[in-house]
Short mmCIF file of C-alpha atoms in Angstrom, two decimals:
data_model
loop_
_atom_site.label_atom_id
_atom_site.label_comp_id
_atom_site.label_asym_id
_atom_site.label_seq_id
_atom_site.Cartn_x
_atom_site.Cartn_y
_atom_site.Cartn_z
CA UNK A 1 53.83 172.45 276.44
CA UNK A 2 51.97 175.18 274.61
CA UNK A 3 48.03 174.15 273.57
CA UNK A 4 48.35 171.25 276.03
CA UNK A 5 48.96 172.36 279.36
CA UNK A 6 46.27 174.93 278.93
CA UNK A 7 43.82 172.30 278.27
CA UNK A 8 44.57 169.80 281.15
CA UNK A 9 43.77 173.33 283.33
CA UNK A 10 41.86 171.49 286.53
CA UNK A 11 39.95 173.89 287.33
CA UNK A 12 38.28 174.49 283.89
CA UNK A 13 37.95 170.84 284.09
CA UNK A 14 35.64 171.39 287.54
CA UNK A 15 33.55 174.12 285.97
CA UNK A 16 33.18 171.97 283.22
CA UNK A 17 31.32 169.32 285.20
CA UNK A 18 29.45 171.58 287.16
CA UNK A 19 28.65 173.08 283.94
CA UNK A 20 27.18 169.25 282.64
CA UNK A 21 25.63 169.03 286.23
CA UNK A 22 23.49 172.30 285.69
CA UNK A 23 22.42 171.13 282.15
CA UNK A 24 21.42 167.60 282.55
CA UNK A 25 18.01 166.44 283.56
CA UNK A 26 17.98 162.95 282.23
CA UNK A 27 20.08 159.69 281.24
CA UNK A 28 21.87 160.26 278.11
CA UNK A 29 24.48 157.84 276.01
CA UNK A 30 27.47 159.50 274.26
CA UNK A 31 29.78 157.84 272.35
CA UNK A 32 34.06 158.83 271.70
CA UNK A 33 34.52 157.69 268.52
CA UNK A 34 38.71 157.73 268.55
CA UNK A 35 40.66 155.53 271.10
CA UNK A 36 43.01 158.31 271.60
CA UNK A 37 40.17 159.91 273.13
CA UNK A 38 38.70 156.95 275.19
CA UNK A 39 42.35 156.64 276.86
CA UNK A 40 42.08 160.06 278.08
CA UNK A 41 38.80 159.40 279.37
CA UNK A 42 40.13 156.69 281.23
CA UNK A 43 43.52 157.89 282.14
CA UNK A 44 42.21 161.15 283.69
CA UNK A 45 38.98 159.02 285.23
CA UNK A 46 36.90 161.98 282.99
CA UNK A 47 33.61 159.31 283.43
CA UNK A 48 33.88 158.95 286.70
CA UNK A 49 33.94 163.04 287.31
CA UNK A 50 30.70 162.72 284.83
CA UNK A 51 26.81 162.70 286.26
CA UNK A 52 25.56 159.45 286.88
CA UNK A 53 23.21 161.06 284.01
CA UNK A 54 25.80 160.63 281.39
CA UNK A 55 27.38 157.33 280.21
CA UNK A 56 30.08 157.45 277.69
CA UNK A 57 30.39 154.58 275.19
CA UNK A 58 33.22 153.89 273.69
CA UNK A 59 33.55 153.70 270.01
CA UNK A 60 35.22 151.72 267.47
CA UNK A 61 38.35 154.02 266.79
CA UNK A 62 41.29 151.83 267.21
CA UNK A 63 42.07 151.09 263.34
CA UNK A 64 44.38 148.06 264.75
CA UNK A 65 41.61 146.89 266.68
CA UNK A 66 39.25 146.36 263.74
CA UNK A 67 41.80 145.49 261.29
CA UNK A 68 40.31 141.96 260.20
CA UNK A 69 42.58 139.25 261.52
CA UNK A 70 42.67 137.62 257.82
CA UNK A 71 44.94 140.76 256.95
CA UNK A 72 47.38 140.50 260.30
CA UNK A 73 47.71 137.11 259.08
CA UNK A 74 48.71 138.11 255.57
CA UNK A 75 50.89 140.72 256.88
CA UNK A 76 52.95 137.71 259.12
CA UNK A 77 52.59 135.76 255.64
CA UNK A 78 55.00 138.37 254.25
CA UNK A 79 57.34 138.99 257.24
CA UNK A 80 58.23 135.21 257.17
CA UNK A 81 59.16 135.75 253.45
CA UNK A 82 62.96 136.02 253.62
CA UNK A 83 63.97 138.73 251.36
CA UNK A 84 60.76 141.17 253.03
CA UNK A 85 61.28 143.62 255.29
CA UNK A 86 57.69 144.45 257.12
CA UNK A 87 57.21 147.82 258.65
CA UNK A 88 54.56 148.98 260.49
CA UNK A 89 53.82 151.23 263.35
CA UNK A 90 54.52 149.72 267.05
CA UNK A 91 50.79 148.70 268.30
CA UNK A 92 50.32 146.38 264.91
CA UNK A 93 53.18 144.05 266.48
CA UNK A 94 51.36 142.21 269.08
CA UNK A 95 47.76 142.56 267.64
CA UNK A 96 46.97 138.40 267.45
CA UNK A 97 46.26 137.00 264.05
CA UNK A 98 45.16 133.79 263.57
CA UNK A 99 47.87 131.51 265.16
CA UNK A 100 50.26 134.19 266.24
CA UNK A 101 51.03 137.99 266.22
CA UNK A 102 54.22 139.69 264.18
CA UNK A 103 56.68 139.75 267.40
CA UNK A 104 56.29 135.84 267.32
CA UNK A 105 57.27 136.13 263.48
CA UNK A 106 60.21 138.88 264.49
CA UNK A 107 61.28 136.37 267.39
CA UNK A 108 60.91 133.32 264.36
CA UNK A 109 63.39 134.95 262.69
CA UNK A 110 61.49 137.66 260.28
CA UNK A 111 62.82 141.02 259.77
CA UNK A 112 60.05 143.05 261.12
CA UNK A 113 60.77 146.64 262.31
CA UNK A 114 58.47 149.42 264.06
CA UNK A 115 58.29 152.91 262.54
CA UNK A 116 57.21 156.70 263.85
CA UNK A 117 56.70 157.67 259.70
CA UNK A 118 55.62 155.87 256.67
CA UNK A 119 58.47 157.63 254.99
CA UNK A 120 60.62 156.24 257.17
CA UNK A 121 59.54 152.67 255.92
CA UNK A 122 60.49 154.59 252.37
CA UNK A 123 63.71 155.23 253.73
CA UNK A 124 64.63 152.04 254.47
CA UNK A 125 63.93 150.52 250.85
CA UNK A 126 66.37 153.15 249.61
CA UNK A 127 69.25 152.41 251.88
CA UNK A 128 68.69 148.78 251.21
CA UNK A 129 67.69 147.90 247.82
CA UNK A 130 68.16 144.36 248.23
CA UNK A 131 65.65 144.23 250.23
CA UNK A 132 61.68 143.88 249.86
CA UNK A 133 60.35 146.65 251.92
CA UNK A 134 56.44 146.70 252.58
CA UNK A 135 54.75 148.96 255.33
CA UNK A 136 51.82 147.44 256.75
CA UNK A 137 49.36 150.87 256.28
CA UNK A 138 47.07 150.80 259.14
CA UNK A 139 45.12 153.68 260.64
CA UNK A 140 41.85 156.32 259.65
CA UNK A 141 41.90 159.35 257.68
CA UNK A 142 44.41 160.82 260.20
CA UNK A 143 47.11 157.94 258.83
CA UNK A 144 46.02 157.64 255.55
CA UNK A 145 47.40 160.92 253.83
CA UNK A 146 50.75 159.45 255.81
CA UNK A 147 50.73 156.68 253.68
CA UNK A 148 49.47 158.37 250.25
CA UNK A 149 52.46 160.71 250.66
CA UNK A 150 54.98 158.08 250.84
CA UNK A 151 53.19 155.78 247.68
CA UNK A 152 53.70 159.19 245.67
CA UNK A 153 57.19 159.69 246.49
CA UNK A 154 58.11 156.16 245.68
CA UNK A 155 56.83 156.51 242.74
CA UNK A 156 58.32 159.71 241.94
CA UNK A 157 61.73 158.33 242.85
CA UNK A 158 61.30 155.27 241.43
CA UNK A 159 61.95 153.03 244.05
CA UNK A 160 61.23 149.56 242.68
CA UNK A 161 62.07 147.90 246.37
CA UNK A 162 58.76 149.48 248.47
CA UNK A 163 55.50 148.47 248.59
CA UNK A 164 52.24 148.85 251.20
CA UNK A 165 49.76 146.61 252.84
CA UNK A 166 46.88 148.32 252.66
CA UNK A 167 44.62 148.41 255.65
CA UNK A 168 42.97 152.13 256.08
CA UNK A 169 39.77 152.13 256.61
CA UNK A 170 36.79 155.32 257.19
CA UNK A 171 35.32 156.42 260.27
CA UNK A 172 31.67 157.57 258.85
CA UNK A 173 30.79 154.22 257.52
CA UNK A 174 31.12 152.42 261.32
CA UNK A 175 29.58 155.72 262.96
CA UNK A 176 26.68 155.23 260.12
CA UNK A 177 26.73 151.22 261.16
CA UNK A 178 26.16 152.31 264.59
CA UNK A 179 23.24 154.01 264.64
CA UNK A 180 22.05 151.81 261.83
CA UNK A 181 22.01 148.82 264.44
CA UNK A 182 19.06 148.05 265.83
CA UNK A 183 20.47 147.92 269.38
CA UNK A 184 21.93 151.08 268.94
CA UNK A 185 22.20 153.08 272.48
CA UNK A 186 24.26 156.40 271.21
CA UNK A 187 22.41 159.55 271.15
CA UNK A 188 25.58 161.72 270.46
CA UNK A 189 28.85 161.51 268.99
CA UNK A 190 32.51 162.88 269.65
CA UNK A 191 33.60 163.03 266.37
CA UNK A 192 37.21 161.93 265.91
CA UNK A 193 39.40 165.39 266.19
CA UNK A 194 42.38 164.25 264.62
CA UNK A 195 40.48 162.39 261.54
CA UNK A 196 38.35 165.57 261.34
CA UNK A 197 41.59 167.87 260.73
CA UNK A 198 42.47 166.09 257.56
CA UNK A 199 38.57 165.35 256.54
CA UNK A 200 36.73 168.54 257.64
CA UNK A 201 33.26 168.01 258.32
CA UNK A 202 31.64 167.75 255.25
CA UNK A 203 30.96 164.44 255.68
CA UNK A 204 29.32 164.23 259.19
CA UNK A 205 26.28 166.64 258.30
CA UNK A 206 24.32 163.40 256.40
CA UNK A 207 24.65 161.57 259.88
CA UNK A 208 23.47 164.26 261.50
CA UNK A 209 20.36 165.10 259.31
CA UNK A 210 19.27 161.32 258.84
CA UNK A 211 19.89 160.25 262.35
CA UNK A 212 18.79 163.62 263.71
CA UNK A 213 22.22 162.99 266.23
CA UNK A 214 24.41 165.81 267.61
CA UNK A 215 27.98 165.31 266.39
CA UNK A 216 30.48 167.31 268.29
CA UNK A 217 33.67 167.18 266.51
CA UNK A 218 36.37 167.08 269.64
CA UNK A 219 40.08 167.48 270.29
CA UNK A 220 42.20 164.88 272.81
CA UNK A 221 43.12 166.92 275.89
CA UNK A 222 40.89 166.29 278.98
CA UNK A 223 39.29 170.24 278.76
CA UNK A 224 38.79 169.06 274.77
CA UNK A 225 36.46 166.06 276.01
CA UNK A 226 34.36 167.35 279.09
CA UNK A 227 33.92 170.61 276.64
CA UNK A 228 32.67 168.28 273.84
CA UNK A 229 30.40 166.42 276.62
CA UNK A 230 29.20 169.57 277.76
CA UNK A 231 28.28 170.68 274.05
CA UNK A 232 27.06 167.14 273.51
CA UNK A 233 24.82 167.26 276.63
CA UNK A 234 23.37 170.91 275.58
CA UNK A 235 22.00 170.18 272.53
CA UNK A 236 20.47 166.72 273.78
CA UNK A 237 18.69 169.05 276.27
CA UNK A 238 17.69 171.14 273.69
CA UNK A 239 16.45 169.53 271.48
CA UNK A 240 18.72 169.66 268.65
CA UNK A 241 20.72 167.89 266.48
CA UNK A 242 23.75 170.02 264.81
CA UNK A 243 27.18 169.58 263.78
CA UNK A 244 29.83 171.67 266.36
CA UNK A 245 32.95 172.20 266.15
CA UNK A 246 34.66 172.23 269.59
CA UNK A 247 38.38 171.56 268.27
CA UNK A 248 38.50 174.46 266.14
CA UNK A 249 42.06 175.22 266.71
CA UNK A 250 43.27 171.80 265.13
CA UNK A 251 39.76 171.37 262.83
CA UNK A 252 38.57 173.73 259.88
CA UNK A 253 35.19 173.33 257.88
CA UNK A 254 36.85 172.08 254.55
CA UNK A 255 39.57 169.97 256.70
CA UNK A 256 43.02 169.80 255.16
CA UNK A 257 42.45 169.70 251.29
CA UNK A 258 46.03 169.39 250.50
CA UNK A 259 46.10 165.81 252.07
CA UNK A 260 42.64 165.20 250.58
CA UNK A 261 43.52 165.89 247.53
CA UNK A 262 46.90 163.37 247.66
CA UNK A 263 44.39 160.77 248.79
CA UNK A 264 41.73 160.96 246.14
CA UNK A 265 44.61 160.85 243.82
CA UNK A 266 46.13 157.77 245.08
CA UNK A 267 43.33 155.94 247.22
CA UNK A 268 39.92 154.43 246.01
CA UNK A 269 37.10 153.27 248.95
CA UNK A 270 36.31 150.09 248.48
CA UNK A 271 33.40 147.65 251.31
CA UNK A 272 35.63 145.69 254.09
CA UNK A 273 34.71 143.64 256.72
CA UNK A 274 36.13 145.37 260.34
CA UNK A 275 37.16 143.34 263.00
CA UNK A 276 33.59 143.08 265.22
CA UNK A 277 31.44 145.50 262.77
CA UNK A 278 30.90 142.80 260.01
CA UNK A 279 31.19 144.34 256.57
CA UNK A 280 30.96 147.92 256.05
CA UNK A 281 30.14 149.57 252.85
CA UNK A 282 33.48 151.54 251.14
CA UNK A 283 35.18 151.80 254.37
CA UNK A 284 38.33 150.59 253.25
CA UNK A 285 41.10 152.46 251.07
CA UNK A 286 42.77 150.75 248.48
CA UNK A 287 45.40 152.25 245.79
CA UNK A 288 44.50 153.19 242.57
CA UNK A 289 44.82 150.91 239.55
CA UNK A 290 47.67 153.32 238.80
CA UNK A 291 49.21 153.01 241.72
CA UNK A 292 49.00 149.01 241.98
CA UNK A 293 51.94 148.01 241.34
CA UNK A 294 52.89 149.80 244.99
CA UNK A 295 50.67 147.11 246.48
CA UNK A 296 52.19 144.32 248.47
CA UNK A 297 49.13 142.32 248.58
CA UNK A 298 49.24 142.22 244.40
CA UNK A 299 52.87 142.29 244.27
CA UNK A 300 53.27 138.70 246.32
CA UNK A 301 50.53 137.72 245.47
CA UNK A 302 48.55 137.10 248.64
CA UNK A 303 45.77 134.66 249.15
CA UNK A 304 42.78 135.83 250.60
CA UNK A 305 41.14 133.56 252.88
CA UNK A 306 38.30 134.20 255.60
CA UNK A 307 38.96 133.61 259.37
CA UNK A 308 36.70 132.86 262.34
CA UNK A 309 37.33 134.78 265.74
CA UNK A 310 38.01 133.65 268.98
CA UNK A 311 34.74 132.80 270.36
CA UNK A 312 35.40 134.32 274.01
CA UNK A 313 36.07 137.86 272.73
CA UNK A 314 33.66 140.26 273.07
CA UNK A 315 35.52 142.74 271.06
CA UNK A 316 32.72 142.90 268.65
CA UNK A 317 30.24 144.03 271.31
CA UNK A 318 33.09 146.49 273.10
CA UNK A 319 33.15 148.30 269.31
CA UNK A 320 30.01 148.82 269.55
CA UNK A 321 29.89 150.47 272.61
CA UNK A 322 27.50 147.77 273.79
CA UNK A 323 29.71 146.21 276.47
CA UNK A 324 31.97 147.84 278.74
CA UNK A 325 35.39 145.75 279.45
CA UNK A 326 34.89 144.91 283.31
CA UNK A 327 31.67 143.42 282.12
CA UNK A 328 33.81 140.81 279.63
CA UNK A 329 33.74 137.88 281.68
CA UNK A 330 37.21 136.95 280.69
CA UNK A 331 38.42 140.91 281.27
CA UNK A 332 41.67 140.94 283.36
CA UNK A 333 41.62 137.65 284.33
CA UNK A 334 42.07 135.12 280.72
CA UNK A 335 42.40 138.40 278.82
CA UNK A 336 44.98 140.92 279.81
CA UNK A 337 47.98 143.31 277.49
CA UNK A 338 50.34 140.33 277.86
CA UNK A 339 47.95 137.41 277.07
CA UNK A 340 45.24 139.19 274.90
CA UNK A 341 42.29 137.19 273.71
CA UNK A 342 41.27 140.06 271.33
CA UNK A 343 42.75 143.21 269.87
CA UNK A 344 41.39 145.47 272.03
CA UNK A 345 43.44 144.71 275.18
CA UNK A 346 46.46 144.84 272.87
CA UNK A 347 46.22 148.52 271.43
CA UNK A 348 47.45 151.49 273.38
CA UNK A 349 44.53 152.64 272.12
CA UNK A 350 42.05 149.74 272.52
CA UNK A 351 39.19 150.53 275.23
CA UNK A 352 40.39 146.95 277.19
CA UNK A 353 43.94 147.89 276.97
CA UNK A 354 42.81 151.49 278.49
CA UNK A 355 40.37 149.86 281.56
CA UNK A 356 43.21 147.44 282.46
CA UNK A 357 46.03 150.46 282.32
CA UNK A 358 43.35 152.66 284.48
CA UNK A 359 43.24 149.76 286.75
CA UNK A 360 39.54 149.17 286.79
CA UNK A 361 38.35 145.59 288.18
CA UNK A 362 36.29 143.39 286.39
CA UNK A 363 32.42 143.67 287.22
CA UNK A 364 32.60 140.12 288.89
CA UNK A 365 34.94 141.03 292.04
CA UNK A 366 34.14 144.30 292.30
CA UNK B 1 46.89 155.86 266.24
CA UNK B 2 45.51 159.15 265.72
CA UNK B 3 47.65 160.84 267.99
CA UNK B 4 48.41 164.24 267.08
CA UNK B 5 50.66 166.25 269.26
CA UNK B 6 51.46 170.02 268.91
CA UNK B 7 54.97 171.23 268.17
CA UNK B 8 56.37 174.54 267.08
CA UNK B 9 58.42 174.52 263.43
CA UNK B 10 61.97 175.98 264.21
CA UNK B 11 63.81 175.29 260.43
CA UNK B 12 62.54 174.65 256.89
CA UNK B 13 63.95 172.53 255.31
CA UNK B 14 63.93 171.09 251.50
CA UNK B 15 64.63 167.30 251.06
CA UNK B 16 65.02 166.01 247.63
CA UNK B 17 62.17 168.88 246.80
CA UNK B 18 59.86 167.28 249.47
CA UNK B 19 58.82 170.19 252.30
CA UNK B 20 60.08 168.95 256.13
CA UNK B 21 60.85 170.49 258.82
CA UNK B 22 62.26 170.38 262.35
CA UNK B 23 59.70 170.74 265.29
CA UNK B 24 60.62 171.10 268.69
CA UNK B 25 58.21 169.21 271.22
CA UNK B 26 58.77 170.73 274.57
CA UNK B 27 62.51 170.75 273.61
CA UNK B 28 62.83 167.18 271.69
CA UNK B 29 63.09 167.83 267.91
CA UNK B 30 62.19 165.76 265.52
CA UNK B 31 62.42 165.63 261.54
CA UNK B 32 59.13 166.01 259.86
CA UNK B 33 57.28 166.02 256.48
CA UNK B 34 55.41 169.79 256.02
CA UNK B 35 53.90 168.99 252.46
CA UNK B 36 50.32 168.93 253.85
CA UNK B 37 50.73 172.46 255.41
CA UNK B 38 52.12 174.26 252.72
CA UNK B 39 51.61 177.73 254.38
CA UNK B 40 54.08 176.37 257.77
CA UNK B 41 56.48 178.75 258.43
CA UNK B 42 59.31 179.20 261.12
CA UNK B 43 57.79 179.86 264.92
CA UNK B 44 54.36 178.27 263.71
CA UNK B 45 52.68 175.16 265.63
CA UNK B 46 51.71 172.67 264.34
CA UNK B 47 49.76 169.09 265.07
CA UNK B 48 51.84 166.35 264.21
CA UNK B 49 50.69 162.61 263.45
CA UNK B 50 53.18 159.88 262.10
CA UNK B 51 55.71 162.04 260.93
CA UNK B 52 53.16 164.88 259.33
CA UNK B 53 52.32 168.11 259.89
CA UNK B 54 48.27 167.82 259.63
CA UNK B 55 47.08 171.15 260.29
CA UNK B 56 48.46 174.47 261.87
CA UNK B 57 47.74 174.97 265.28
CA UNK B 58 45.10 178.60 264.99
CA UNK B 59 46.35 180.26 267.65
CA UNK B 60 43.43 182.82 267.07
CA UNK B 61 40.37 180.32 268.01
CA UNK B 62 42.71 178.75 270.56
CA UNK B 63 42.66 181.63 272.33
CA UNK B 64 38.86 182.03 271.44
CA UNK B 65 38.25 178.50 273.18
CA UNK B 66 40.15 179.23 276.54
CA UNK B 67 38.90 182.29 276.88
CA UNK B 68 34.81 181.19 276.38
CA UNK B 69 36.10 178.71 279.18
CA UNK B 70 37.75 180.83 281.17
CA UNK B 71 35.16 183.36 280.87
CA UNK B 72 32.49 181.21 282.19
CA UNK B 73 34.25 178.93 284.26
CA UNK B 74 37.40 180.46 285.27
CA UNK B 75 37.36 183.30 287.89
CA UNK B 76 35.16 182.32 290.09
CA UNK B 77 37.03 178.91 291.58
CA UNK B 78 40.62 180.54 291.23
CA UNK B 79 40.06 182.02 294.39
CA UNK B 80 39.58 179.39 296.28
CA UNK B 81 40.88 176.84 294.27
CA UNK B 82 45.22 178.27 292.99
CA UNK B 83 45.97 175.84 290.66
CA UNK B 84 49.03 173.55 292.36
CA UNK B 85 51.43 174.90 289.72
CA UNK B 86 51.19 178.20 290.99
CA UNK B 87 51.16 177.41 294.35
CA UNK B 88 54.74 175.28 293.77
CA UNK B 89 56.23 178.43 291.41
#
């Protein structure tokens, strides 16, 4: 397929790492912020082709994986409502609330269905107007203009029947959380490619200048990453601390102002707490006042209560980039995709899930 | 959840004055929304996520990318390194 055979070339991919080999002289810590990224890492062993020099951490973008649980449960509070409809996009299914996950509520009866499009969710409400539809709206700024779009057209075509569960959330607040920590170990960012498209870059150039931290902003195919390492790795040689662009074919300076524009209109940031990142300051999107009477949580009038985590997870840590998986005593053995202790071995793009698909052991019997 | 994954537009089309259009992925075509790209036009490519074109694919810096790449780490293995889909053609 055009723009993603060329860059899964293997022999760029060697020059590449010879290219990091020639420029490194000393351990460095760079962290993928998107977990589309971190599963191509993994799936095409990228880290292990990487100088012992270099240690990638993995970063906190799996938007199901740091949804907080209290909203999964409020979003299996509404599929066990009989006359709702939830919709929501596949990965959200099995992520484990409280007691259960949403496939339990499907199997319990609920009418629970996976979508590829927001609009599709929109769709539905029109074809059955009996029916309370309500998409469960997860994701970053990739998603979010997904979600605005569909919100604006049910509104424009009045369709009473359709509401959203609002769980976007920002990727500069957690990236700002991370190097605020104080056992911070990044030194250099992949910004999020895909999130970058829609935002441009604007907003990365504060990190940069207060943290004084290289952010590469990076694409998805395996030539994307080692070519964002290999940027990464030249400027933490040098000395420097700028803002690139390596995903300029998918990424321009002002991003996609269109969409930005939609979302401003609709969305408002607001502080939420993330699953293992504690509360972060408006890094969650809400609707409008406006636009309120499109939200489910409003419309049904959902209680908000907090909830504790399952104390063996160390998903908070594995956010962080603090922990690798195989290090998670319960990793692969009490923990696995089928029997999940935490989000992150439940995501297609949660950095457990992508260690357990790669088939890496845990620490312990290695 | 961010996946974005390039397709080229093949038809236009006008829903209910909302901008889709049919992309074909390596030969499966799907329906999607083109709002956000308001510039698309037929034989473009585009990077789609959840439905949505995000951006068009700039074939210009693309090109620019590969051939810094291929420029500085290209030529040199080829020769002793044919990539195996050559080798299989």
């Amino acid at each position: 397929m055009k723009y993603v055979d060329e860059f899964r070339d293997a022999e760029l991919a060697r020059g590449l790492v010879a290219e990091i080999r020639r420029t490194v002289t000393r351990p460095w810590t760079i962290m993928e912020v998107c977990g589309g990224q971190t599963h191509t890492i993994l799936r095409y062993g990228l880290d292990e082709l990487l100088p012992a020099e270099v240690t990638l951490a993995h970063g906190p973008g799996c938007p199901v994986c740091v949804t907080p649980i209290e909203l999964i449960d409020q979003a299996i509070t509404l599929a066990l409502q009989p006359q709702i409809t939830l919709c929501s996009f596949g990965d959200m299914l099995r992520v484990p609330g409280s007691a259960h996950n949403l496939f339990a509520a499907r199997a319990a009866g609920a009418d629970v269905r996976v979508v590829y499009s927001p609009l599709d969710a929109l769709d539905l409400a029109r074809r059955e107007p009996a029916r309370q539809v309500v998409f469960f709206a997860v994701g970053f700024e990739t998603t979010a203009p997904t979600t605005a779009m569909a919100v604006w057209r049910a509104a424009q075509l009045q369709v009473p029947n359709f509401s959203v569960l609002m769980a976007h959330v920002r990727v500069p607040p957690a990236m700002e959380a991370i190097l605020s920590s104080p056992d911070n170990r990044v030194q250099g960012f992949l910004a999020a490619g895909h999130v970058c498209t829609v935002m441009g870059l604007d907003e990365y150039l504060p990190l940069v200048r207060r943290f004084r931290v290289p952010i590469v902003v990076t694409g998805f195919e395996p030539i994307d990453l080692l070519h964002g390492v290999a940027m990464c790795i030249r400027q933490l040689e040098d000395g420097r601390a700028d803002l690139e662009n390596q995903y300029a074919r998918s990424v321009r300076v002002e991003g996609n102002v269109d969409a930005q524009q939609l979302m401003h209109e609709m969305f408002a940031a607001v502080d939420r707490r993330w699953r293992g990142l504690d509360t972060l300051a408006q890094s969650a999107l809400v609707l409008r006042e406006r636009y309120a009477v499109y939200d489910a949580a409003r419309r049904f009038a959902l209680p908000q209560q907090a909830v504790t985590e399952p104390s063996e997870c160390h998903a908070g840590e594995v956010l962080r980039g603090l922990l690798k998986p195989p290090g998670c005593p319960a990793f692969g053995t009490r923990c696995t995709p089928e029997r999940p202790l935490g989000a992150p071995m439940v995501s297609t793009e949660g950095t457990c899930a992508a260690y357990f698909r790669a088939g890496r052991q845990p620490e312990a019997i290695r | 959840m961010c996946l974005g994954v390039p397709g080229r537009i093949v038809r236009l089309v006008e829903e209910e004055g909302l901008q889709m259009g049919d992309v074909d992925f390596g030969g499966a075509v799907r329906r999607v929304c083109l709002a956000y790209v308001p510039d698309a036009a037929e034989g473009d490519y585009a990077v789609i996520h959840a439905g949505f074109a995000i951006s068009l694919v700039d074939a210009a810096e693309a090109e620019r990318t590969l051939s810094l790449l291929n420029d500085a780490f290209g030529e040199d293995l080829s020769a002793v390194n044919p990539s195996p889909d050559t080798e299989n053609r």
